[in-house]
């Protein structure tokens, strides 16, 4: 009768923990990518926004990433308390502005859409590569100076 072979694997928990950290690091890098792309769109949009006194331009924001399961999202917008004013300036194409244009946010999004996936990938790669060590250290600030978490930036 043949003898069976027994293999003992030690350190499996360490391997699983390392894989989980890598997955977390990848998720954080993707969040940095989507946030960085949002910041770039906002920067372009602020070049297009109508300016009278500057309040509308100053109300632009990009939220920090919010994770829902495996998906993350940011919100880009204008207005805050002056939301109705922001919507009117954006949607009323018959308004004539000395500086800026209607559809300022929509036009910025459309301008970025062709290369958005590539640009988000570039920003994500930079964030991933900037981490301190493969399985340790803290994640860098997201591009644009914001940090992961709640609240608004911009």
mmCIF file of C-alpha atoms in Angstrom:
data_model
loop_
_atom_site.group_PDB
_atom_site.id
_atom_site.type_symbol
_atom_site.label_atom_id
_atom_site.label_comp_id
_atom_site.label_asym_id
_atom_site.label_seq_id
_atom_site.Cartn_x
_atom_site.Cartn_y
_atom_site.Cartn_z
ATOM 1 C CA UNK A 1 0.000 0.000 0.000
ATOM 2 C CA UNK A 2 1.377 3.410 -0.988
ATOM 3 C CA UNK A 3 1.994 6.030 1.648
ATOM 4 C CA UNK A 4 0.135 9.319 1.283
ATOM 5 C CA UNK A 5 1.949 12.595 1.018
ATOM 6 C CA UNK A 6 1.061 15.297 3.467
ATOM 7 C CA UNK A 7 1.876 18.935 2.800
ATOM 8 C CA UNK A 8 1.596 21.534 5.512
ATOM 9 C CA UNK A 9 1.131 25.123 4.431
ATOM 10 C CA UNK A 10 2.073 27.674 6.997
ATOM 11 C CA UNK A 11 1.531 31.396 6.735
ATOM 12 C CA UNK A 12 -1.690 31.166 4.704
ATOM 13 C CA UNK A 13 -3.307 33.824 6.881
ATOM 14 C CA UNK A 14 -0.403 36.171 6.119
ATOM 15 C CA UNK A 15 -0.875 35.606 2.399
ATOM 16 C CA UNK A 16 -4.623 36.252 2.619
ATOM 17 C CA UNK A 17 -4.020 39.417 4.637
ATOM 18 C CA UNK A 18 -1.471 40.644 2.061
ATOM 19 C CA UNK A 19 -3.923 40.018 -0.789
ATOM 20 C CA UNK A 20 -6.616 41.976 1.067
ATOM 21 C CA UNK A 21 -4.225 44.910 1.581
ATOM 22 C CA UNK A 22 -3.385 44.884 -2.125
ATOM 23 C CA UNK A 23 -7.106 44.923 -2.964
ATOM 24 C CA UNK A 24 -7.643 47.859 -0.575
ATOM 25 C CA UNK A 25 -4.684 49.690 -2.101
ATOM 26 C CA UNK A 26 -6.109 49.148 -5.590
ATOM 27 C CA UNK A 27 -9.510 50.481 -4.491
ATOM 28 C CA UNK A 28 -7.893 53.563 -2.950
ATOM 29 C CA UNK A 29 -5.907 54.157 -6.151
ATOM 30 C CA UNK A 30 -9.080 53.935 -8.240
ATOM 31 C CA UNK A 31 -10.777 56.404 -5.894
ATOM 32 C CA UNK A 32 -7.830 58.754 -6.350
ATOM 33 C CA UNK A 33 -8.264 58.348 -10.103
ATOM 34 C CA UNK A 34 -11.939 59.218 -10.157
ATOM 35 C CA UNK A 35 -11.408 62.118 -7.759
ATOM 36 C CA UNK A 36 -8.470 63.453 -9.794
ATOM 37 C CA UNK A 37 -10.508 63.246 -12.989
ATOM 38 C CA UNK A 38 -13.352 65.087 -11.246
ATOM 39 C CA UNK A 39 -10.923 67.823 -10.195
ATOM 40 C CA UNK A 40 -9.639 68.163 -13.754
ATOM 41 C CA UNK A 41 -13.185 68.458 -15.121
ATOM 42 C CA UNK A 42 -13.980 71.082 -12.473
ATOM 43 C CA UNK A 43 -10.859 73.060 -13.397
ATOM 44 C CA UNK A 44 -11.924 73.086 -17.052
ATOM 45 C CA UNK A 45 -15.491 73.960 -16.080
ATOM 46 C CA UNK A 46 -14.302 76.932 -14.026
ATOM 47 C CA UNK A 47 -12.653 78.280 -17.189
ATOM 48 C CA UNK A 48 -16.084 78.141 -18.849
ATOM 49 C CA UNK A 49 -18.400 79.279 -16.037
ATOM 50 C CA UNK A 50 -20.090 82.694 -16.427
ATOM 51 C CA UNK A 51 -18.505 85.283 -14.159
ATOM 52 C CA UNK A 52 -20.194 88.409 -12.853
ATOM 53 C CA UNK A 53 -19.032 88.736 -9.257
ATOM 54 C CA UNK A 54 -17.373 85.297 -9.048
ATOM 55 C CA UNK A 55 -19.789 83.699 -6.585
ATOM 56 C CA UNK A 56 -20.902 81.013 -9.042
ATOM 57 C CA UNK A 57 -17.328 80.137 -9.981
ATOM 58 C CA UNK A 58 -16.424 79.921 -6.295
ATOM 59 C CA UNK A 59 -19.296 77.536 -5.574
ATOM 60 C CA UNK A 60 -17.888 74.707 -7.729
ATOM 61 C CA UNK A 61 -17.092 71.494 -5.862
ATOM 62 C CA UNK A 62 -15.977 67.903 -6.253
ATOM 63 C CA UNK A 63 -16.924 65.580 -3.416
ATOM 64 C CA UNK A 64 -14.448 63.092 -2.085
ATOM 65 C CA UNK A 65 -15.063 59.530 -3.280
ATOM 66 C CA UNK A 66 -17.911 57.565 -1.731
ATOM 67 C CA UNK A 67 -17.631 53.794 -1.926
ATOM 68 C CA UNK A 68 -20.681 51.601 -2.453
ATOM 69 C CA UNK A 69 -19.510 48.011 -2.405
ATOM 70 C CA UNK A 70 -16.960 47.699 -5.224
ATOM 71 C CA UNK A 71 -17.981 50.997 -6.868
ATOM 72 C CA UNK A 72 -16.890 54.509 -6.012
ATOM 73 C CA UNK A 73 -18.299 57.819 -7.152
ATOM 74 C CA UNK A 74 -17.735 61.546 -6.844
ATOM 75 C CA UNK A 75 -20.180 64.374 -7.404
ATOM 76 C CA UNK A 76 -19.240 67.453 -9.402
ATOM 77 C CA UNK A 77 -21.413 70.520 -9.184
ATOM 78 C CA UNK A 78 -22.038 74.177 -8.511
ATOM 79 C CA UNK A 79 -24.347 76.215 -6.381
ATOM 80 C CA UNK A 80 -24.632 75.151 -2.770
ATOM 81 C CA UNK A 81 -27.142 77.675 -1.400
ATOM 82 C CA UNK A 82 -27.241 79.332 -4.851
ATOM 83 C CA UNK A 83 -28.187 76.086 -6.612
ATOM 84 C CA UNK A 84 -31.151 77.652 -8.448
ATOM 85 C CA UNK A 85 -28.909 80.418 -9.802
ATOM 86 C CA UNK A 86 -26.315 77.854 -10.921
ATOM 87 C CA UNK A 87 -28.961 75.800 -12.721
ATOM 88 C CA UNK A 88 -30.391 78.865 -14.490
ATOM 89 C CA UNK A 89 -26.935 80.007 -15.652
ATOM 90 C CA UNK A 90 -26.154 76.479 -16.859
ATOM 91 C CA UNK A 91 -29.419 75.706 -18.624
ATOM 92 C CA UNK A 92 -30.541 79.056 -20.050
ATOM 93 C CA UNK A 93 -28.686 79.026 -23.361
ATOM 94 C CA UNK A 94 -30.342 82.282 -24.433
ATOM 95 C CA UNK A 95 -28.386 84.196 -21.757
ATOM 96 C CA UNK A 96 -25.446 86.071 -23.233
ATOM 97 C CA UNK A 97 -22.402 86.284 -20.981
ATOM 98 C CA UNK A 98 -19.463 88.654 -21.307
ATOM 99 C CA UNK A 99 -17.325 85.972 -19.657
ATOM 100 C CA UNK A 100 -18.161 82.271 -19.768
ATOM 101 C CA UNK A 101 -20.914 80.212 -21.327
ATOM 102 C CA UNK A 102 -24.052 78.234 -20.608
ATOM 103 C CA UNK A 103 -23.600 74.463 -20.232
ATOM 104 C CA UNK A 104 -20.242 75.154 -18.562
ATOM 105 C CA UNK A 105 -20.181 71.886 -16.601
ATOM 106 C CA UNK A 106 -21.740 69.756 -19.319
ATOM 107 C CA UNK A 107 -19.264 71.083 -21.891
ATOM 108 C CA UNK A 108 -16.323 70.314 -19.592
ATOM 109 C CA UNK A 109 -17.598 66.768 -19.032
ATOM 110 C CA UNK A 110 -18.078 66.271 -22.773
ATOM 111 C CA UNK A 111 -14.580 67.609 -23.475
ATOM 112 C CA UNK A 112 -13.072 65.119 -21.007
ATOM 113 C CA UNK A 113 -15.185 62.127 -22.015
ATOM 114 C CA UNK A 114 -13.026 60.990 -24.930
ATOM 115 C CA UNK A 115 -9.925 60.454 -22.807
ATOM 116 C CA UNK A 116 -11.557 60.031 -19.395
ATOM 117 C CA UNK A 117 -10.819 56.322 -18.952
ATOM 118 C CA UNK A 118 -7.179 56.757 -19.979
ATOM 119 C CA UNK A 119 -6.722 59.805 -17.737
ATOM 120 C CA UNK A 120 -8.347 58.107 -14.746
ATOM 121 C CA UNK A 121 -6.064 55.125 -15.289
ATOM 122 C CA UNK A 122 -2.990 57.396 -15.334
ATOM 123 C CA UNK A 123 -3.988 59.116 -12.096
ATOM 124 C CA UNK A 124 -4.825 55.776 -10.463
ATOM 125 C CA UNK A 125 -1.457 54.327 -11.480
ATOM 126 C CA UNK A 126 0.358 57.346 -10.022
ATOM 127 C CA UNK A 127 -1.555 56.966 -6.745
ATOM 128 C CA UNK A 128 -0.897 53.219 -6.627
ATOM 129 C CA UNK A 129 2.818 53.639 -7.358
ATOM 130 C CA UNK A 130 3.195 56.412 -4.770
ATOM 131 C CA UNK A 131 2.136 54.141 -1.913
ATOM 132 C CA UNK A 132 4.815 53.384 0.667
ATOM 133 C CA UNK A 133 5.670 49.729 0.047
ATOM 134 C CA UNK A 134 3.465 47.132 -1.557
ATOM 135 C CA UNK A 135 1.876 45.838 1.653
ATOM 136 C CA UNK A 136 2.349 48.669 4.074
ATOM 137 C CA UNK A 137 2.334 52.367 4.656
ATOM 138 C CA UNK A 138 -0.370 54.926 4.230
ATOM 139 C CA UNK A 139 -2.006 55.916 0.986
ATOM 140 C CA UNK A 140 -1.036 59.316 -0.396
ATOM 141 C CA UNK A 141 -3.404 62.255 -0.592
ATOM 142 C CA UNK A 142 -5.596 62.133 -3.645
ATOM 143 C CA UNK A 143 -4.597 64.432 -6.517
ATOM 144 C CA UNK A 144 -5.785 67.985 -6.080
ATOM 145 C CA UNK A 145 -4.904 68.111 -2.377
ATOM 146 C CA UNK A 146 -7.978 66.345 -0.980
ATOM 147 C CA UNK A 147 -7.843 63.348 1.290
ATOM 148 C CA UNK A 148 -10.030 60.268 1.313
ATOM 149 C CA UNK A 149 -13.082 60.509 3.515
ATOM 150 C CA UNK A 150 -16.259 62.523 3.693
ATOM 151 C CA UNK A 151 -17.046 66.109 2.971
ATOM 152 C CA UNK A 152 -16.547 68.350 0.014
ATOM 153 C CA UNK A 153 -13.501 69.820 -1.631
ATOM 154 C CA UNK A 154 -12.991 72.394 -4.344
#
